[in-house]
Amino acid sequence: MSAFKPVEMSETFPAMEGRVLALWKDKDVFKQSLELREGGPSWVFYEGPPTANGKPHPGHALTRVVKDLFPRYKTMRGYHVPRKAGWDTHGLPVEIEVEKELKISGKQDIEKYGVEPFVRKCMDSVFRYTNDWEEFTERLGFWLDLKDAYVTYHKPYVESVWWSLKQLHGKGLLYQGHKILPWCPRCGTALSSHEVGLGYKEVEDPSVFVTFRSYDDAKVSFLAWTTTPWTLPSNAGLAVKAEFEYSHVKVGEETLIMASALVEKVMGKIPHEVVKTEPGSALVGRKYRPLFDWWKGSDAEVAGAWKVCAAEFVTLDAGSGIVHVAPAFGADDYALGQKEGLPVIQLVDAAGKFTAECGPFAGRFVKDADNDVVKDLRGRGLLLKREGYKHDYPFCWRCSSPLIYFARAGWFIRTTREISRVIENNKTIQWLPEHIRDGRFGNFLESNIDWALSRERYWGTPLPVWVCQGCKHQEPIGSFDELKTKPNARGLDAFDKAKAKDPALNDHLRVHKPWIDEAQFDCPKCAGTMKRVSEVIDCWYDSGAMPFAQWGYPHAPGSTDKFTNAFPADFISEAIDQTRGWFYSLLAESTLLFEGPRPPHPYKTCVVLGHVCDEKGEKMSKSKGNYIDPMLILREEGADALRWFFYSSTNPWTSARFSRPNVREAQKEFLIKLRNVYSFFVIYANIDGFDPSVGLPEEDPDQTSEIKKYHRGGRPVEERALMDRWILSELHQTVNTVRQRLDDYDIFGAAGLINALVESLSNWYVQRTRERYWRSWETEDCSSEADADKLDAYWTLYESLTTIARLVAPFVPFTAEEMWQNLAVAPMAGKGIVPESVHLADYPVTDPHAVDRELADEVALVREVVSLGRNVRAAQKRKVRVPLAKLVLVLADQALIDVAQKHEEVVKDALNVKKVEYARVADQYVTYELKPNFKLIGAKYRELVPGIKKTLATANAAHLKNKIANDGFCSLTVEGKEVTLTSEEVEVTIAAKQGYAAAGSRQVVVVMDCSLTPELVEEGLAREIVSRIQKMRGEMKLRYEQRIRLALKGSVTLRAVAEKFAEYIQGETLATELAFGEAPDGWKTSEEELKEEGEAFTLAISEA
RNA sequence: GGGCUCGUAGCUCAGUUGGUCAGAGCGCGUCCCUGAUAAGGACGAGGUCGGCUGUUCGAAUCAGCCCGGGCCCA
């Protein structure tokens, strides 16, 4: 008989979600959802590959729930949305993880350990956490095709990357050059920025002011400042800022040039005199003499060296306003040198020692030589002064040696040549939030430098360039098979040999170091030996290649179709730190490689996520110890709670404060409320035998319309009760706006609307219509008006809940599924009417017919009235149980009175009053206030506005109000001018006068007659008795429809009231009889006391 | 140091193209309601809308500067 499974309120959310997961698995719902939409328009999603060498943290939870929402939504909208998973597997973090595991450190140790076993360790380590990730992904409800994931170390992926690099080489976009790297001279290795960040210490370095003699006048010098004297022999230029003013300062016989703003600070007590000033731009291009004559460059190099350049990085914070430039030892310096044609003078070797040409300094470690360099300059009169300078300086986190910034040869992608196309492409991408496009990301692109692609490491995609050992001829290689076609190709069997020794060797490693390094062939130019360069590439290039590499394009069979069908992506989403990472690598590679497709590509929309912070607003990280394991939340609170928290608490791009209490709050706010309504429906639908499938045809031949598809019974909307029409209007209005918000990628906005809908459903619709579900049926066939109305109530709530289930399915897929299974699938099973999962259903469509904006406004007013009425009751200490005789509503105009009258029954019921009266004029209760409508009069009267405001405020409000009401306008004299205001230009508001039992807002005042008559008190007492009985029923855990027998024992008054209201009391409490006197044996009894009424009685209940 | 971003009630956050008592939820206190109850409602806080200056008839909302937090970069 029961159509619905009772809702077990004691079941935890995670337990419910476990059942849903099992159902999805059992019916393979994800796969079905893809198959269902095959042939539909496709909507392309790219999964940014997470690095699977650590456990998922809360930030990944945010990323994954956002990534899941839109594909689910689009699928329900009819799109085909394949979701291929991916894993980022290369890179330094993996190597470091393995180094730690092996308790080794640095490249020398790795070489000693052996590159082959090391690389194998790296590969193993990557998937150590895969199980964690897969469990996390599934438990979160993130539907992703994990079985068919792309993996960046796999051979087809690597070869796809090779193909792309060959394309770039062919376009002249791949070249060898220099890059300034943080370098540990002891370890002989570069450090990643992450590693550099680990080792900052505060130290005192020399701060020296050095004089560079002007080329044409030995008496004039440029005063430059540096904290690294050891770089001075490698000086190649000086930098000034064109906009600054510079002074010629006479000191004795000599003239020093420095920034005017710093003269006093630098010269201090040294006697000096400013003889001339000029802008920095006037200094640009002047030549000077080097401090040391050790370096011997080519004529061309020398011609370009030792000149003054303009640079933006020059500041007035410290120093002299003139900066010493050593392109080999600073990134800014290098970039400036490239721009200005300065030579790269590098008089320091990789061990941090001065090179042989450095005379007395040759072979000395640079940091130790600082003092002697200074001494040498002083001896030659080239030093103005030396001080100490405290600052943070990076040290090697492994060996504590001071790092030096050092130019290293490497491979680069010439992004700067194509950057204008990249910028154009970027301009057409939809960024959320919008400011990323021209802000953080746009700025980053504007200051683009060539992409340093190569890494002197082991575990990565090998850079596929072979170089002739003799003539330096370069040849990029696009695949392993291509190598085989090369003249006299040899060493290609290195991997096979290794595999013969150890059959467990993974075939994908064929294209990795060290085996691939064995491959050689003959140089086509000089017949020398072509060998691969030793480097691997930046793993960011790997991930940026995923649009084509995930399909093994163009080598893999069928990959061309797969690639073109899934390019560009409609949607990607990652956290903000990916601006310089994945967002850039995707965009840059796509722009450089593909010149055909119309921008934007390879992604059209990018939702940028904020960081997940702890309750103090600090970024969560394991090292800080403020980290919550997201699996803990999933186990304790559940996936929907976690998901809803991220969707509803704030925009995804503002960093959310993540904590268990916050997640619980989101759960209480929304999920529990929704479940309560759902449970309420199921309880009474089962009691009343409401069955949505009754009368349905076995097969529905026409499943085209929303109504047919999802079945909507009951009378036409316009024939239903006001309340039903209202909630259906709210429902369909919300459906409409939620679709709009989601189409705009506005998750937070959509979640807010859904929240408001559920709030309305729970706190107003159900609250105010509960009695309709409690009534008994009157007729067999529900033909009476009362029964039809009751049936309407069920259909209305049924439609609301099943529509909400579909509406929230992309957000809280578990709760939605649970509701759908019970409300739709269970009763309709086998009738071919509803899909067997909510995620196979269509997203709800608005029925414009059901939307009634006027009614929505009306109910808003009614809710306001009720709220104010409760306010009055609280202030007057009149609880709602005691009926009051009269309520007076004072409303600003007749239209509002009409509205209130229309909804009078609801008001009476909600506030428990006998009668409602209406008044437009009620001067004894209210005061009026007049205010101009600023928006309307602002532009018209401008500076008169304050005067108008003042005049209106001080005028006789009641009088003016009447005048406006009668004539439609009023005239005022403001600052001597005549001003005529129409009724639209003046807002009349009312407020309750002090001292009355009244409360008011701008448009309505509620006045209550709070006097009590004996009749009212008696009725209140009767309701009090009912309340006590209900409470007891609850304590006895009686079924909701259980009939009972009642016995009461109390005062004469109490008995009189109970007798008078016997019918009411029995009706409300489902009592078949009401007796007075001692409780019969075996009945449950309770002593009740009504303090306010001064009554005490004994209550006894037995099941009937 | 540079870029971006944020700074609104004890906490978490809203606040539409600048228009006038600055809002919600949570927590707290008081009270109420309850045949959905691991719910719900009413009321209270008296918040210099980070600070200063400016634009404007009018600014939380625009501009400039400053202070503080976050992120990225140097």
PDB file of C-alpha atoms in Angstrom, chain A residues 301-393:
ATOM      1  CA  GLU A 301      80.685  42.227 -27.646  1.00  0.00           C
ATOM      2  CA  VAL A 302      82.975  44.955 -26.430  1.00  0.00           C
ATOM      3  CA  ALA A 303      81.175  47.458 -28.591  1.00  0.00           C
ATOM      4  CA  GLY A 304      77.926  46.606 -26.850  1.00  0.00           C
ATOM      5  CA  ALA A 305      79.305  46.607 -23.327  1.00  0.00           C
ATOM      6  CA  TRP A 306      79.609  49.231 -20.593  1.00  0.00           C
ATOM      7  CA  LYS A 307      76.860  51.644 -21.329  1.00  0.00           C
ATOM      8  CA  VAL A 308      74.050  53.226 -19.370  1.00  0.00           C
ATOM      9  CA  CYS A 309      70.600  51.766 -20.038  1.00  0.00           C
ATOM     10  CA  ALA A 310      67.107  52.654 -18.909  1.00  0.00           C
ATOM     11  CA  ALA A 311      65.304  50.050 -16.812  1.00  0.00           C
ATOM     12  CA  GLU A 312      62.043  49.944 -14.920  1.00  0.00           C
ATOM     13  CA  PHE A 313      63.454  47.950 -12.039  1.00  0.00           C
ATOM     14  CA  VAL A 314      65.576  50.829 -10.770  1.00  0.00           C
ATOM     15  CA  THR A 315      64.139  52.214  -7.524  1.00  0.00           C
ATOM     16  CA  LEU A 316      64.982  54.822  -4.929  1.00  0.00           C
ATOM     17  CA  ASP A 317      64.557  52.539  -1.937  1.00  0.00           C
ATOM     18  CA  ALA A 318      68.225  51.845  -1.475  1.00  0.00           C
ATOM     19  CA  GLY A 319      71.505  52.498  -3.249  1.00  0.00           C
ATOM     20  CA  SER A 320      72.228  55.393  -5.547  1.00  0.00           C
ATOM     21  CA  GLY A 321      69.585  55.162  -8.240  1.00  0.00           C
ATOM     22  CA  ILE A 322      72.114  53.600 -10.578  1.00  0.00           C
ATOM     23  CA  VAL A 323      72.212  49.819 -10.681  1.00  0.00           C
ATOM     24  CA  HIS A 324      75.168  47.654 -11.600  1.00  0.00           C
ATOM     25  CA  VAL A 325      74.124  45.197 -14.290  1.00  0.00           C
ATOM     26  CA  ALA A 326      75.722  41.749 -14.597  1.00  0.00           C
ATOM     27  CA  PRO A 327      73.653  39.781 -17.098  1.00  0.00           C
ATOM     28  CA  ALA A 328      75.158  36.470 -16.084  1.00  0.00           C
ATOM     29  CA  PHE A 329      74.059  36.838 -12.472  1.00  0.00           C
ATOM     30  CA  GLY A 330      70.559  38.232 -12.331  1.00  0.00           C
ATOM     31  CA  ALA A 331      67.312  37.618 -14.126  1.00  0.00           C
ATOM     32  CA  ASP A 332      66.523  41.326 -14.471  1.00  0.00           C
ATOM     33  CA  ASP A 333      70.057  41.946 -15.563  1.00  0.00           C
ATOM     34  CA  TYR A 334      69.894  39.202 -18.132  1.00  0.00           C
ATOM     35  CA  ALA A 335      66.610  40.411 -19.582  1.00  0.00           C
ATOM     36  CA  LEU A 336      67.928  43.957 -19.778  1.00  0.00           C
ATOM     37  CA  GLY A 337      71.127  42.701 -21.356  1.00  0.00           C
ATOM     38  CA  GLN A 338      69.172  40.854 -24.016  1.00  0.00           C
ATOM     39  CA  LYS A 339      67.169  43.944 -24.783  1.00  0.00           C
ATOM     40  CA  GLU A 340      70.139  46.321 -24.865  1.00  0.00           C
ATOM     41  CA  GLY A 341      72.662  44.024 -26.479  1.00  0.00           C
ATOM     42  CA  LEU A 342      74.951  43.800 -23.456  1.00  0.00           C
ATOM     43  CA  PRO A 343      77.374  40.861 -23.485  1.00  0.00           C
ATOM     44  CA  VAL A 344      76.957  38.008 -20.991  1.00  0.00           C
ATOM     45  CA  ILE A 345      80.216  38.295 -19.051  1.00  0.00           C
ATOM     46  CA  GLN A 346      80.599  35.234 -16.860  1.00  0.00           C
ATOM     47  CA  LEU A 347      83.820  35.191 -14.866  1.00  0.00           C
ATOM     48  CA  VAL A 348      82.532  32.559 -12.430  1.00  0.00           C
ATOM     49  CA  ASP A 349      82.339  28.827 -12.994  1.00  0.00           C
ATOM     50  CA  ALA A 350      79.705  26.326 -11.994  1.00  0.00           C
ATOM     51  CA  ALA A 351      81.475  25.661  -8.713  1.00  0.00           C
ATOM     52  CA  GLY A 352      81.124  29.328  -7.773  1.00  0.00           C
ATOM     53  CA  LYS A 353      84.803  30.101  -8.309  1.00  0.00           C
ATOM     54  CA  PHE A 354      86.413  32.899 -10.286  1.00  0.00           C
ATOM     55  CA  THR A 355      87.665  31.723 -13.649  1.00  0.00           C
ATOM     56  CA  ALA A 356      91.307  31.553 -14.735  1.00  0.00           C
ATOM     57  CA  GLU A 357      91.381  34.985 -16.380  1.00  0.00           C
ATOM     58  CA  CYS A 358      90.607  36.697 -13.055  1.00  0.00           C
ATOM     59  CA  GLY A 359      94.210  37.270 -12.131  1.00  0.00           C
ATOM     60  CA  PRO A 360      94.749  37.101  -8.373  1.00  0.00           C
ATOM     61  CA  PHE A 361      91.168  36.009  -7.783  1.00  0.00           C
ATOM     62  CA  ALA A 362      91.229  32.992 -10.070  1.00  0.00           C
ATOM     63  CA  GLY A 363      89.960  29.850  -8.338  1.00  0.00           C
ATOM     64  CA  ARG A 364      88.600  31.602  -5.277  1.00  0.00           C
ATOM     65  CA  PHE A 365      85.031  31.019  -4.099  1.00  0.00           C
ATOM     66  CA  VAL A 366      83.135  34.173  -4.912  1.00  0.00           C
ATOM     67  CA  LYS A 367      81.418  34.757  -1.585  1.00  0.00           C
ATOM     68  CA  ASP A 368      84.752  34.460   0.230  1.00  0.00           C
ATOM     69  CA  ALA A 369      86.366  36.889  -2.180  1.00  0.00           C
ATOM     70  CA  ASP A 370      83.848  39.683  -1.652  1.00  0.00           C
ATOM     71  CA  ASN A 371      86.014  41.553   0.822  1.00  0.00           C
ATOM     72  CA  ASP A 372      89.123  41.382  -1.311  1.00  0.00           C
ATOM     73  CA  VAL A 373      87.240  42.658  -4.328  1.00  0.00           C
ATOM     74  CA  VAL A 374      86.177  45.633  -2.249  1.00  0.00           C
ATOM     75  CA  LYS A 375      89.725  46.162  -1.006  1.00  0.00           C
ATOM     76  CA  ASP A 376      91.052  46.077  -4.524  1.00  0.00           C
ATOM     77  CA  LEU A 377      88.567  48.730  -5.656  1.00  0.00           C
ATOM     78  CA  ARG A 378      89.354  50.928  -2.684  1.00  0.00           C
ATOM     79  CA  GLY A 379      93.041  50.704  -3.473  1.00  0.00           C
ATOM     80  CA  ARG A 380      92.343  51.976  -6.961  1.00  0.00           C
ATOM     81  CA  GLY A 381      90.116  54.798  -5.753  1.00  0.00           C
ATOM     82  CA  LEU A 382      86.994  53.305  -7.253  1.00  0.00           C
ATOM     83  CA  LEU A 383      85.057  52.918  -4.031  1.00  0.00           C
ATOM     84  CA  LEU A 384      83.053  55.685  -2.424  1.00  0.00           C
ATOM     85  CA  LYS A 385      82.052  53.766   0.666  1.00  0.00           C
ATOM     86  CA  ARG A 386      81.260  50.381   2.073  1.00  0.00           C
ATOM     87  CA  GLU A 387      78.524  49.544   4.565  1.00  0.00           C
ATOM     88  CA  GLY A 388      76.740  46.480   5.790  1.00  0.00           C
ATOM     89  CA  TYR A 389      73.327  45.524   4.477  1.00  0.00           C
ATOM     90  CA  LYS A 390      70.989  43.158   6.243  1.00  0.00           C
ATOM     91  CA  HIS A 391      68.591  41.295   4.011  1.00  0.00           C
ATOM     92  CA  ASP A 392      67.128  37.849   3.330  1.00  0.00           C
ATOM     93  CA  TYR A 393      69.358  35.790   1.132  1.00  0.00           C
TER      94      TYR A 393
END
